[in-house]
Amino acid sequence: MLFWTFQIMNGKDFLGRMALQNGATRYCIITYGCQMNDSDSETIGAMLAARGWERVSGEAEADVVLVNTCTVRRSAEQRALGRISQLQRLKQLRPEMIICVCGCVAQQQGQELLRRAPYVDLVIGTRDLARLPQLLGEVDSTGKKIAATDSLSRPVHYEARLVRPAQLKALVTIMYGCNNFCSYCIVPYVRGGEVSRPKSEIIAEIRDRVSNGCKEVLLLGQNVNSYCNGDVDFPNLLAEVSQIEGLARIRYITSHPKDASLKLIERVAELSAVCENFHLPAQAGSNRILERMNRHYTREDYLGLVREIRSRIPRAVISTDLMVGFPEETEADFNDTMELVEQVRWDSAFMFMYTPRPGTRAEQWEDSVPMELKKKRLAQLIQRQEEISEAKNQALIGHVEEVLVEGYSKRSRKQMMGRTRGDKVVIVPGDEQLIGRIVSVRISGASAHTLFGELISGQD
Ligand code: SAM
Ligand code: SF4
Ligand code: F3S
């Protein structure tokens, strides 16, 4: 196996000792899905690094391969399962290799995944991650296959402070799970109910990251507006985080429109580190569909929220998620969504075709919109939204934007890529000395997804 002797004295120390005795174990992580999974993959990496393990980029050189999966849509689940099945061949060549599936497909399928993919060794649920090193040790020493997915309804186990890699931008989970049960959504079933992390832990984690070079933090939760720990609510948390010296930018995702309060908008307006960037998933423009989705707001509520934000923060950048083809979505319902697109004029949108998810309320309803029609509606929606995104970006030409430079652009080593406070990508001529700096850029060109500009001064 991985050359460890089996001697569990204390599950947590076990792998660290073996790795020290036997040289570093090599692991790789393949990550799908949302920022929650990105953050969990970082946690996994930090837990394994603490035990002396070495991260490698490809599964061919890894002793342990972890696949962190997403199941929000059928296509995401299929992508993850397809990737897992590709590992079968590698396992035949190297039977000692350990394959571990984690994330939302793991939570959804549990033991069933071991039956369907017998070459998988460990299936670990979304709330069992802290046990990963111990369970890997057990799998390795006993040769047993394990599905550990039973902690979903238990309180979250907060792992001890972990050293994460130095990064300019950090993901920090502020809450786990979701209580909303939107009728189409599998997330509450695979991530469990809402649990907010204590403020002290969040602040300590961000301070660590900042002392390690982080300038921007993205606070993560399925509905950050319902963050609540003791007497700390989300606007209060924002105020506390913005006190952290050296932290230039604070973002957060996702903000459920039903819970986005005036207090939140006021905090964003007054706290200079909090970016004027609102991701408010609308999902649909028809009140009938919104009700069936169990979203708890109407299109009028949504429009009122957007008006409030724009009147208090004229520079606010607002984005959304939209879905087409929800059960019983008529042409008139779809037109309501198209009309909402015209009324709000979002800066950008993630747009999806509805697919039924197991266990959800909507799964019991007929998936009544034919695939061809879903595709047609999605194409129409994307086309119109892209035009609006482009027009909104072009309206920024001549304006000066504050840009945090992140690295080289994809196309050239002479051009750098950064983001505005509104999270828009900007390409600017420059070199690596700009990386990590906040600079002023005059916008000179724009497409639907990218701004182009000239550096006018260094700012920090
Ligand atoms: N918590 C966020 C919220 O309240 O909007 C969204 C989280 S979900 C992971 C991301 C997006 O996936 C949703 O906003 C929705 O548009 C989309 N989504 C969720 N379930 C879906 C389904 N069954 N079919 C298609 N898209 C779905
Ligand atoms: Fe899913 Fe709704 Fe929760 Fe978002 S708020 S994760 S869409 S159930
Ligand atoms: Fe995220 Fe996908 Fe799970 S969107 S919460 S990784 S189902």
Short mmCIF file of C-alpha atoms and ligand atoms in Angstrom, two decimals:
data_model
loop_
_atom_site.label_atom_id
_atom_site.label_comp_id
_atom_site.label_asym_id
_atom_site.label_seq_id
_atom_site.Cartn_x
_atom_site.Cartn_y
_atom_site.Cartn_z
CA MET A 1 0.00 0.00 0.00
CA LEU A 2 1.45 3.42 0.83
CA PHE A 3 4.22 1.93 2.98
CA TRP A 4 2.57 2.93 6.24
CA THR A 5 2.55 0.50 9.13
CA PHE A 6 -0.78 0.27 10.86
CA GLN A 7 -0.53 1.65 14.30
CA ILE A 8 -3.34 4.04 15.11
CA MET A 9 -2.49 5.72 18.38
CA ASN A 10 -4.25 8.91 17.57
CA GLY A 11 -5.88 9.13 14.20
CA LYS A 12 -4.79 12.70 13.63
CA ASP A 13 -1.09 12.12 14.25
CA PHE A 14 -0.97 8.90 12.37
CA LEU A 15 -0.43 10.06 8.82
CA GLY A 16 2.03 12.77 9.79
CA ARG A 17 4.27 10.23 11.50
CA MET A 18 4.11 7.73 8.69
CA ALA A 19 4.84 10.40 6.13
CA LEU A 20 7.84 11.51 8.15
CA GLN A 21 9.11 7.97 8.39
CA ASN A 22 8.52 7.01 4.84
CA GLY A 23 8.90 10.16 2.79
CA ALA A 24 6.13 12.31 1.49
CA THR A 25 2.97 10.71 0.17
CA ARG A 26 1.90 12.34 -3.09
CA TYR A 27 -1.68 13.39 -3.59
CA CYS A 28 -3.67 15.28 -6.16
CA ILE A 29 -7.07 16.95 -5.91
CA ILE A 30 -9.46 17.32 -8.83
CA THR A 31 -12.09 19.93 -8.01
CA TYR A 32 -15.50 20.57 -9.58
CA GLY A 33 -18.32 22.88 -8.57
CA CYS A 34 -18.62 26.15 -6.72
CA GLN A 35 -16.30 28.15 -4.47
CA MET A 36 -17.46 26.02 -1.52
CA ASN A 37 -15.72 23.09 -3.13
CA ASP A 38 -12.68 25.22 -3.99
CA SER A 39 -12.50 26.18 -0.34
CA ASP A 40 -12.94 22.57 0.82
CA SER A 41 -10.16 21.49 -1.55
CA GLU A 42 -7.92 24.10 0.07
CA THR A 43 -8.84 22.70 3.47
CA ILE A 44 -7.98 19.19 2.30
CA GLY A 45 -4.67 20.46 0.90
CA ALA A 46 -3.86 22.21 4.18
CA MET A 47 -4.73 19.11 6.26
CA LEU A 48 -2.52 16.89 4.12
CA ALA A 49 0.31 19.43 3.89
CA ALA A 50 0.30 19.57 7.72
CA ARG A 51 1.15 15.87 7.60
CA GLY A 52 4.05 16.33 5.23
CA TRP A 53 2.28 15.16 2.12
CA GLU A 54 3.34 16.50 -1.26
CA ARG A 55 0.81 17.86 -3.73
CA VAL A 56 1.27 16.84 -7.36
CA SER A 57 -0.71 18.11 -10.31
CA GLY A 58 -1.58 14.88 -12.13
CA GLU A 59 -3.16 11.65 -10.93
CA ALA A 60 -0.54 9.57 -12.78
CA GLU A 61 2.08 10.51 -10.16
CA ALA A 62 -0.22 10.47 -7.14
CA ASP A 63 -0.49 7.85 -4.37
CA VAL A 64 -3.87 9.29 -3.39
CA VAL A 65 -6.31 10.88 -5.84
CA LEU A 66 -9.18 12.94 -4.44
CA VAL A 67 -12.10 13.98 -6.59
CA ASN A 68 -14.14 16.80 -5.08
CA THR A 69 -17.50 16.66 -6.81
CA CYS A 70 -20.56 18.79 -7.60
CA THR A 71 -24.11 17.64 -8.26
CA VAL A 72 -26.03 20.88 -8.59
CA ARG A 73 -27.16 19.97 -12.12
CA ARG A 74 -27.32 16.60 -13.82
CA SER A 75 -24.44 17.61 -16.12
CA ALA A 76 -22.22 18.40 -13.12
CA GLU A 77 -22.91 14.99 -11.60
CA GLN A 78 -22.22 13.26 -14.90
CA ARG A 79 -18.95 15.17 -15.35
CA ALA A 80 -17.77 14.10 -11.90
CA LEU A 81 -18.80 10.47 -12.37
CA GLY A 82 -17.14 10.43 -15.81
CA ARG A 83 -13.88 11.69 -14.29
CA ILE A 84 -14.05 9.11 -11.51
CA SER A 85 -14.58 6.30 -14.02
CA GLN A 86 -11.46 7.41 -15.92
CA LEU A 87 -9.45 6.60 -12.79
CA GLN A 88 -10.41 2.93 -13.05
CA ARG A 89 -7.67 2.24 -15.60
CA LEU A 90 -5.04 3.84 -13.42
CA LYS A 91 -6.22 1.75 -10.48
CA GLN A 92 -5.82 -1.41 -12.55
CA LEU A 93 -2.22 -0.45 -13.30
CA ARG A 94 -1.51 0.66 -9.72
CA PRO A 95 -3.85 -1.15 -7.33
CA GLU A 96 -2.11 0.43 -4.31
CA MET A 97 -3.33 3.87 -5.38
CA ILE A 98 -6.15 5.20 -3.18
CA ILE A 99 -9.15 6.87 -4.83
CA CYS A 100 -11.24 9.12 -2.64
CA VAL A 101 -14.45 10.85 -3.70
CA CYS A 102 -15.60 13.80 -1.66
CA GLY A 103 -17.97 16.74 -2.14
CA CYS A 104 -21.63 16.79 -3.06
CA VAL A 105 -21.85 13.62 -5.23
CA ALA A 106 -20.11 11.72 -2.43
CA GLN A 107 -22.67 13.00 0.07
CA GLN A 108 -25.55 12.28 -2.30
CA GLN A 109 -24.56 8.71 -3.21
CA GLY A 110 -22.58 7.44 -0.19
CA GLN A 111 -22.37 3.64 -0.11
CA GLU A 112 -24.10 3.42 -3.48
CA LEU A 113 -21.06 5.03 -5.10
CA LEU A 114 -18.83 2.24 -3.77
CA ARG A 115 -21.22 -0.26 -5.34
CA ARG A 116 -21.32 1.53 -8.69
CA ALA A 117 -17.58 2.27 -8.78
CA PRO A 118 -15.87 -0.57 -6.88
CA TYR A 119 -12.43 0.85 -7.68
CA VAL A 120 -13.18 3.81 -5.37
CA ASP A 121 -11.71 3.30 -1.88
CA LEU A 122 -13.17 6.11 0.18
CA VAL A 123 -16.36 8.16 -0.12
CA ILE A 124 -16.41 11.03 2.31
CA GLY A 125 -19.33 13.39 2.96
CA THR A 126 -19.32 17.16 3.01
CA ARG A 127 -19.38 17.37 6.82
CA ASP A 128 -16.92 14.54 7.43
CA LEU A 129 -13.93 16.25 5.85
CA ALA A 130 -12.08 16.78 9.14
CA ARG A 131 -11.87 12.97 9.41
CA LEU A 132 -10.22 12.61 6.01
CA PRO A 133 -6.63 11.94 7.15
CA GLN A 134 -7.80 9.39 9.71
CA LEU A 135 -10.07 7.62 7.19
CA LEU A 136 -7.35 7.52 4.54
CA GLY A 137 -5.12 5.85 7.13
CA GLU A 138 -7.82 3.29 7.87
CA VAL A 139 -8.41 2.53 4.20
CA ASP A 140 -4.71 2.13 3.62
CA SER A 141 -4.01 -0.09 6.57
CA THR A 142 -7.06 -2.34 6.47
CA GLY A 143 -7.71 -2.39 2.71
CA LYS A 144 -11.39 -1.84 3.56
CA LYS A 145 -13.58 0.44 1.53
CA ILE A 146 -15.30 3.13 3.54
CA ALA A 147 -18.30 5.39 2.91
CA ALA A 148 -18.39 8.08 5.63
CA THR A 149 -21.36 10.28 4.91
CA ASP A 150 -23.38 10.17 8.10
CA SER A 151 -22.51 13.48 9.77
CA LEU A 152 -24.75 15.73 7.70
CA SER A 153 -27.22 16.37 10.49
CA ARG A 154 -24.61 16.69 13.22
CA PRO A 155 -22.95 19.96 14.20
CA VAL A 156 -20.06 20.93 11.98
CA HIS A 157 -16.70 19.91 13.29
CA TYR A 158 -14.40 22.88 13.01
CA GLU A 159 -10.92 21.70 12.29
CA ALA A 160 -8.02 23.29 14.12
CA ARG A 161 -6.36 26.30 12.50
CA LEU A 162 -4.72 25.17 9.30
CA VAL A 163 -1.94 26.82 7.39
CA ARG A 164 -3.21 27.59 3.92
CA PRO A 165 -1.03 28.59 1.01
CA ALA A 166 -0.10 32.26 0.57
CA GLN A 167 -2.59 33.77 -1.85
CA LEU A 168 -3.53 37.25 -2.93
CA LYS A 169 -7.22 36.32 -2.83
CA ALA A 170 -8.58 34.02 -0.15
CA LEU A 171 -11.81 32.07 0.13
CA VAL A 172 -13.14 31.97 3.67
CA THR A 173 -16.21 29.92 4.56
CA ILE A 174 -18.38 31.81 7.04
CA MET A 175 -21.27 29.36 7.09
CA TYR A 176 -22.06 25.84 6.01
CA GLY A 177 -25.26 24.45 4.52
CA CYS A 178 -28.58 25.98 3.60
CA ASN A 179 -32.07 26.08 5.13
CA ASN A 180 -33.96 27.47 2.16
CA PHE A 181 -35.02 24.40 0.22
CA CYS A 182 -35.64 26.14 -3.09
CA SER A 183 -37.75 23.51 -4.82
CA TYR A 184 -35.20 22.79 -7.60
CA CYS A 185 -32.07 22.69 -5.45
CA ILE A 186 -30.13 19.74 -4.09
CA VAL A 187 -27.72 21.80 -2.00
CA PRO A 188 -29.58 21.55 1.36
CA TYR A 189 -29.68 17.76 0.95
CA VAL A 190 -25.95 17.44 0.33
CA ARG A 191 -24.62 20.27 2.50
CA GLY A 192 -27.03 20.03 5.44
CA GLY A 193 -28.67 22.83 7.42
CA GLU A 194 -27.18 26.26 8.04
CA VAL A 195 -24.40 26.55 10.59
CA SER A 196 -22.58 29.86 11.04
CA ARG A 197 -18.94 29.78 12.10
CA PRO A 198 -18.06 31.85 15.15
CA LYS A 199 -16.84 35.33 14.34
CA SER A 200 -13.60 34.80 16.26
CA GLU A 201 -12.65 31.85 14.04
CA ILE A 202 -13.42 33.74 10.85
CA ILE A 203 -11.44 36.78 11.95
CA ALA A 204 -8.49 34.64 13.04
CA GLU A 205 -8.45 32.84 9.70
CA ILE A 206 -8.56 36.09 7.74
CA ARG A 207 -5.82 37.65 9.88
CA ASP A 208 -3.62 34.62 9.15
CA ARG A 209 -4.29 34.97 5.45
CA VAL A 210 -3.55 38.70 5.45
CA SER A 211 -0.28 38.19 7.31
CA ASN A 212 0.54 35.78 4.51
CA GLY A 213 0.00 38.30 1.71
CA CYS A 214 -3.77 38.14 1.14
CA LYS A 215 -5.40 41.42 0.06
CA GLU A 216 -8.88 40.28 -0.87
CA VAL A 217 -11.22 37.91 0.85
CA LEU A 218 -14.36 36.21 -0.50
CA LEU A 219 -16.71 35.29 2.35
CA LEU A 220 -18.61 32.14 1.45
CA GLY A 221 -22.04 30.84 2.30
CA GLN A 222 -25.12 29.68 0.38
CA ASN A 223 -27.02 32.60 1.87
CA VAL A 224 -24.59 34.89 3.68
CA ASN A 225 -27.44 37.22 4.62
CA SER A 226 -28.70 34.68 7.12
CA TYR A 227 -25.31 34.46 8.85
CA CYS A 228 -25.99 34.53 12.57
CA ASN A 229 -23.67 33.59 15.39
CA GLY A 230 -24.59 34.82 18.86
CA ASP A 231 -25.49 38.46 18.36
CA VAL A 232 -23.41 38.84 15.19
CA ASP A 233 -25.36 39.15 11.94
CA PHE A 234 -23.87 39.48 8.47
CA PRO A 235 -23.67 43.31 8.29
CA ASN A 236 -21.95 43.25 11.71
CA LEU A 237 -19.54 40.60 10.50
CA LEU A 238 -18.69 42.76 7.49
CA ALA A 239 -17.94 45.67 9.81
CA GLU A 240 -15.66 43.48 11.94
CA VAL A 241 -13.82 42.01 8.98
CA SER A 242 -13.28 45.45 7.49
CA GLN A 243 -11.31 46.39 10.65
CA ILE A 244 -8.57 43.94 9.72
CA GLU A 245 -5.51 45.95 8.85
CA GLY A 246 -3.96 45.19 5.49
CA LEU A 247 -7.15 43.70 4.02
CA ALA A 248 -8.00 45.86 1.01
CA ARG A 249 -11.11 44.19 -0.35
CA ILE A 250 -14.01 42.16 0.99
CA ARG A 251 -16.46 40.30 -1.21
CA TYR A 252 -19.15 37.81 -0.30
CA ILE A 253 -21.31 35.25 -2.05
CA THR A 254 -24.21 34.40 -2.21
CA SER A 255 -26.73 36.96 -1.13
CA HIS A 256 -30.30 35.63 -1.25
CA PRO A 257 -32.59 38.47 -2.43
CA LYS A 258 -35.22 37.62 0.19
CA ASP A 259 -32.73 38.41 2.99
CA ALA A 260 -30.71 41.26 1.49
CA SER A 261 -31.50 44.05 3.95
CA LEU A 262 -31.22 47.81 3.96
CA LYS A 263 -28.64 47.37 6.71
CA LEU A 264 -26.51 45.31 4.31
CA ILE A 265 -26.72 47.95 1.58
CA GLU A 266 -25.81 50.67 4.08
CA ARG A 267 -22.79 48.71 5.31
CA VAL A 268 -21.57 48.13 1.76
CA ALA A 269 -22.00 51.86 1.09
CA GLU A 270 -20.09 52.97 4.17
CA LEU A 271 -17.33 50.37 4.58
CA SER A 272 -14.58 51.24 2.13
CA ALA A 273 -13.08 47.73 2.04
CA VAL A 274 -16.39 46.11 1.10
CA CYS A 275 -16.69 46.02 -2.70
CA GLU A 276 -19.80 47.50 -4.33
CA ASN A 277 -20.52 44.18 -5.89
CA PHE A 278 -23.86 42.40 -5.39
CA HIS A 279 -24.48 38.88 -6.63
CA LEU A 280 -28.24 38.50 -6.23
CA PRO A 281 -29.59 35.37 -7.93
CA ALA A 282 -33.04 36.19 -9.31
CA GLN A 283 -33.62 32.76 -10.94
CA ALA A 284 -36.76 33.84 -12.81
CA GLY A 285 -38.90 36.85 -13.70
CA SER A 286 -42.33 35.29 -13.31
CA ASN A 287 -43.99 35.52 -9.91
CA ARG A 288 -45.80 32.24 -10.51
CA ILE A 289 -42.49 30.46 -11.13
CA LEU A 290 -40.73 32.23 -8.26
CA GLU A 291 -43.44 30.99 -5.94
CA ARG A 292 -43.12 27.43 -7.23
CA MET A 293 -39.37 27.75 -6.77
CA ASN A 294 -39.97 28.65 -3.10
CA ARG A 295 -37.84 31.79 -3.41
CA HIS A 296 -39.95 34.01 -1.09
CA TYR A 297 -39.75 37.18 -3.17
CA THR A 298 -41.60 38.60 -6.15
CA ARG A 299 -40.16 40.33 -9.21
CA GLU A 300 -41.41 43.59 -7.69
CA ASP A 301 -39.45 42.89 -4.48
CA TYR A 302 -36.38 42.16 -6.56
CA LEU A 303 -36.74 45.33 -8.60
CA GLY A 304 -37.22 47.31 -5.39
CA LEU A 305 -34.00 45.86 -4.00
CA VAL A 306 -32.07 46.78 -7.15
CA ARG A 307 -33.51 50.31 -7.01
CA GLU A 308 -32.47 50.67 -3.39
CA ILE A 309 -28.92 49.50 -4.13
CA ARG A 310 -28.51 51.77 -7.14
CA SER A 311 -29.93 54.83 -5.40
CA ARG A 312 -27.52 54.44 -2.46
CA ILE A 313 -24.53 53.08 -4.41
CA PRO A 314 -24.67 54.37 -8.00
CA ARG A 315 -21.47 52.53 -8.95
CA ALA A 316 -22.80 49.17 -7.73
CA VAL A 317 -22.16 46.20 -9.99
CA ILE A 318 -25.02 43.71 -9.82
CA SER A 319 -24.94 40.16 -11.17
CA THR A 320 -27.35 37.25 -10.99
CA ASP A 321 -28.18 33.59 -11.66
CA LEU A 322 -31.07 32.77 -13.99
CA MET A 323 -32.71 29.51 -14.88
CA VAL A 324 -34.88 28.53 -17.85
CA GLY A 325 -37.14 25.53 -18.34
CA PHE A 326 -38.41 25.14 -14.79
CA PRO A 327 -41.43 22.77 -14.66
CA GLU A 328 -44.50 24.45 -16.21
CA GLU A 329 -42.53 27.47 -17.43
CA THR A 330 -44.74 28.86 -20.20
CA GLU A 331 -43.76 31.24 -22.97
CA ALA A 332 -45.31 34.03 -20.90
CA ASP A 333 -43.21 33.06 -17.84
CA PHE A 334 -40.07 33.00 -19.94
CA ASN A 335 -40.96 36.42 -21.37
CA ASP A 336 -41.23 37.69 -17.80
CA THR A 337 -37.61 36.62 -17.29
CA MET A 338 -36.58 38.35 -20.52
CA GLU A 339 -38.40 41.46 -19.40
CA LEU A 340 -36.66 41.37 -16.04
CA VAL A 341 -33.35 41.25 -17.93
CA GLU A 342 -34.35 44.51 -19.65
CA GLN A 343 -35.55 46.14 -16.46
CA VAL A 344 -32.60 45.28 -14.23
CA ARG A 345 -29.79 45.32 -16.82
CA TRP A 346 -27.46 43.11 -14.79
CA ASP A 347 -23.75 43.54 -15.35
CA SER A 348 -23.43 39.79 -15.79
CA ALA A 349 -25.34 36.58 -15.23
CA PHE A 350 -24.82 32.85 -14.83
CA MET A 351 -27.56 31.22 -16.87
CA PHE A 352 -28.69 27.60 -16.65
CA MET A 353 -31.18 25.08 -17.98
CA TYR A 354 -33.20 23.48 -15.21
CA THR A 355 -32.54 19.79 -14.57
CA PRO A 356 -34.42 17.76 -11.96
CA ARG A 357 -32.37 16.79 -8.92
CA PRO A 358 -33.04 13.72 -6.80
CA GLY A 359 -34.91 14.29 -3.57
CA THR A 360 -36.00 17.84 -4.37
CA ARG A 361 -39.62 18.96 -4.43
CA ALA A 362 -39.47 19.90 -8.12
CA GLU A 363 -38.27 16.41 -9.00
CA GLN A 364 -41.80 15.22 -8.26
CA TRP A 365 -43.19 17.53 -10.93
CA GLU A 366 -43.12 16.74 -14.59
CA ASP A 367 -40.01 18.16 -16.30
CA SER A 368 -42.49 19.67 -18.74
CA VAL A 369 -40.35 21.94 -20.91
CA PRO A 370 -38.81 19.89 -23.74
CA MET A 371 -35.02 19.97 -24.03
CA GLU A 372 -35.11 21.70 -27.42
CA LEU A 373 -37.22 24.49 -26.00
CA LYS A 374 -34.99 24.84 -22.93
CA LYS A 375 -32.00 25.18 -25.23
CA LYS A 376 -33.75 27.76 -27.37
CA ARG A 377 -34.78 29.82 -24.35
CA LEU A 378 -31.30 29.62 -22.84
CA ALA A 379 -29.68 30.74 -26.10
CA GLN A 380 -32.06 33.69 -26.37
CA LEU A 381 -31.43 34.66 -22.76
CA ILE A 382 -27.65 34.40 -23.07
CA GLN A 383 -27.61 36.41 -26.27
CA ARG A 384 -29.57 39.29 -24.78
CA GLN A 385 -27.67 39.30 -21.50
CA GLU A 386 -24.32 39.31 -23.35
CA GLU A 387 -25.44 42.40 -25.31
CA ILE A 388 -26.34 44.14 -22.08
CA SER A 389 -23.07 43.08 -20.39
CA GLU A 390 -21.14 44.49 -23.33
CA ALA A 391 -23.10 47.76 -23.33
CA LYS A 392 -22.60 48.15 -19.57
CA ASN A 393 -18.88 47.53 -19.94
CA GLN A 394 -18.62 49.97 -22.83
CA ALA A 395 -20.28 52.63 -20.72
CA LEU A 396 -17.19 52.43 -18.48
CA ILE A 397 -14.86 53.59 -21.27
CA GLY A 398 -13.11 56.77 -20.10
CA HIS A 399 -13.81 56.00 -16.42
CA VAL A 400 -11.08 55.31 -13.89
CA GLU A 401 -11.35 52.01 -12.05
CA GLU A 402 -9.47 50.71 -9.01
CA VAL A 403 -7.86 47.43 -10.06
CA LEU A 404 -6.18 44.74 -7.98
CA VAL A 405 -3.62 43.15 -10.32
CA GLU A 406 -3.67 39.36 -9.98
CA GLY A 407 -1.20 38.08 -12.56
CA TYR A 408 -0.37 37.80 -16.23
CA SER A 409 -3.17 37.90 -18.78
CA LYS A 410 -3.84 34.57 -20.50
CA ARG A 411 -2.63 35.87 -23.85
CA SER A 412 0.60 37.78 -23.18
CA ARG A 413 3.41 38.23 -20.64
CA LYS A 414 3.34 41.94 -21.42
CA GLN A 415 -0.20 42.35 -20.24
CA MET A 416 -1.52 41.92 -16.75
CA MET A 417 -4.93 40.82 -15.52
CA GLY A 418 -6.73 42.33 -12.58
CA ARG A 419 -10.23 42.98 -11.31
CA THR A 420 -12.20 46.09 -10.50
CA ARG A 421 -14.08 46.51 -7.24
CA GLY A 422 -17.13 45.33 -9.19
CA ASP A 423 -15.24 42.10 -10.03
CA LYS A 424 -14.86 42.91 -13.72
CA VAL A 425 -11.75 41.55 -15.42
CA VAL A 426 -9.36 44.25 -16.69
CA ILE A 427 -6.38 43.79 -18.99
CA VAL A 428 -3.67 46.39 -18.63
CA PRO A 429 -0.17 46.65 -20.11
CA GLY A 430 2.49 46.06 -17.46
CA ASP A 431 4.85 43.58 -15.89
CA GLU A 432 5.06 41.32 -12.86
CA GLN A 433 5.92 44.23 -10.56
CA LEU A 434 2.24 45.12 -10.67
CA ILE A 435 1.13 41.77 -9.22
CA GLY A 436 -0.59 42.27 -5.87
CA ARG A 437 -0.82 46.03 -6.29
CA ILE A 438 -3.96 48.12 -6.39
CA VAL A 439 -3.69 50.57 -9.26
CA SER A 440 -5.83 53.14 -11.05
CA VAL A 441 -6.71 52.24 -14.61
CA ARG A 442 -8.44 54.35 -17.21
CA ILE A 443 -10.76 52.10 -19.23
CA SER A 444 -10.16 52.35 -22.95
CA GLY A 445 -12.00 49.36 -24.40
CA ALA A 446 -14.60 46.76 -23.46
CA SER A 447 -16.21 43.49 -24.49
CA ALA A 448 -18.99 41.56 -22.73
CA HIS A 449 -16.58 39.88 -20.29
CA THR A 450 -13.42 42.02 -20.30
CA LEU A 451 -12.33 45.62 -19.87
CA PHE A 452 -9.09 46.97 -21.34
CA GLY A 453 -7.26 49.96 -19.91
CA GLU A 454 -4.17 52.05 -19.33
CA LEU A 455 -2.40 52.43 -16.04
CA ILE A 456 -2.66 55.99 -14.77
CA SER A 457 -1.04 55.63 -11.37
CA GLY A 458 -0.03 53.28 -8.63
CA GLN A 459 -2.38 53.62 -5.69
CA ASP A 460 -1.04 51.59 -2.79
N1 SAM B 1 -27.30 29.78 -2.87
C1 SAM B 1 -27.39 30.39 -4.11
C2 SAM B 1 -28.76 31.07 -4.28
O1 SAM B 1 -29.56 31.10 -3.43
O2 SAM B 1 -29.04 31.53 -5.36
C3 SAM B 1 -27.16 29.48 -5.28
C4 SAM B 1 -26.40 28.27 -5.14
S1 SAM B 1 -26.54 27.13 -6.46
C5 SAM B 1 -25.17 26.24 -6.00
C6 SAM B 1 -26.03 28.02 -7.91
C7 SAM B 1 -27.07 28.16 -8.95
O3 SAM B 1 -27.32 26.93 -9.58
C8 SAM B 1 -28.44 28.60 -8.51
O4 SAM B 1 -28.50 29.97 -8.30
C9 SAM B 1 -29.33 28.15 -9.63
O5 SAM B 1 -29.46 29.15 -10.62
C10 SAM B 1 -28.57 26.97 -10.20
N2 SAM B 1 -29.27 25.70 -9.95
C11 SAM B 1 -29.53 25.14 -8.75
N3 SAM B 1 -30.25 24.00 -8.91
C12 SAM B 1 -30.44 23.85 -10.25
C13 SAM B 1 -31.11 22.88 -11.04
N4 SAM B 1 -31.76 21.84 -10.49
N5 SAM B 1 -31.09 23.03 -12.38
C14 SAM B 1 -30.46 24.08 -12.94
N6 SAM B 1 -29.82 25.03 -12.25
C15 SAM B 1 -29.81 24.93 -10.90
FE1 SF4 B 2 -30.04 26.15 -3.22
FE2 SF4 B 2 -31.86 27.96 -2.64
FE3 SF4 B 2 -30.08 27.19 -0.79
FE4 SF4 B 2 -29.29 28.66 -2.87
S1 SF4 B 2 -30.72 29.31 -1.27
S2 SF4 B 2 -28.29 26.83 -2.06
S3 SF4 B 2 -30.59 27.93 -4.51
S4 SF4 B 2 -31.69 25.93 -1.69
FE1 F3S B 3 -21.40 23.77 -4.78
FE2 F3S B 3 -22.11 21.98 -6.51
FE3 F3S B 3 -22.14 21.36 -4.01
S1 F3S B 3 -22.55 24.12 -6.63
S2 F3S B 3 -22.52 23.26 -2.92
S3 F3S B 3 -20.34 21.91 -5.22
S4 F3S B 3 -23.65 20.78 -5.49
#
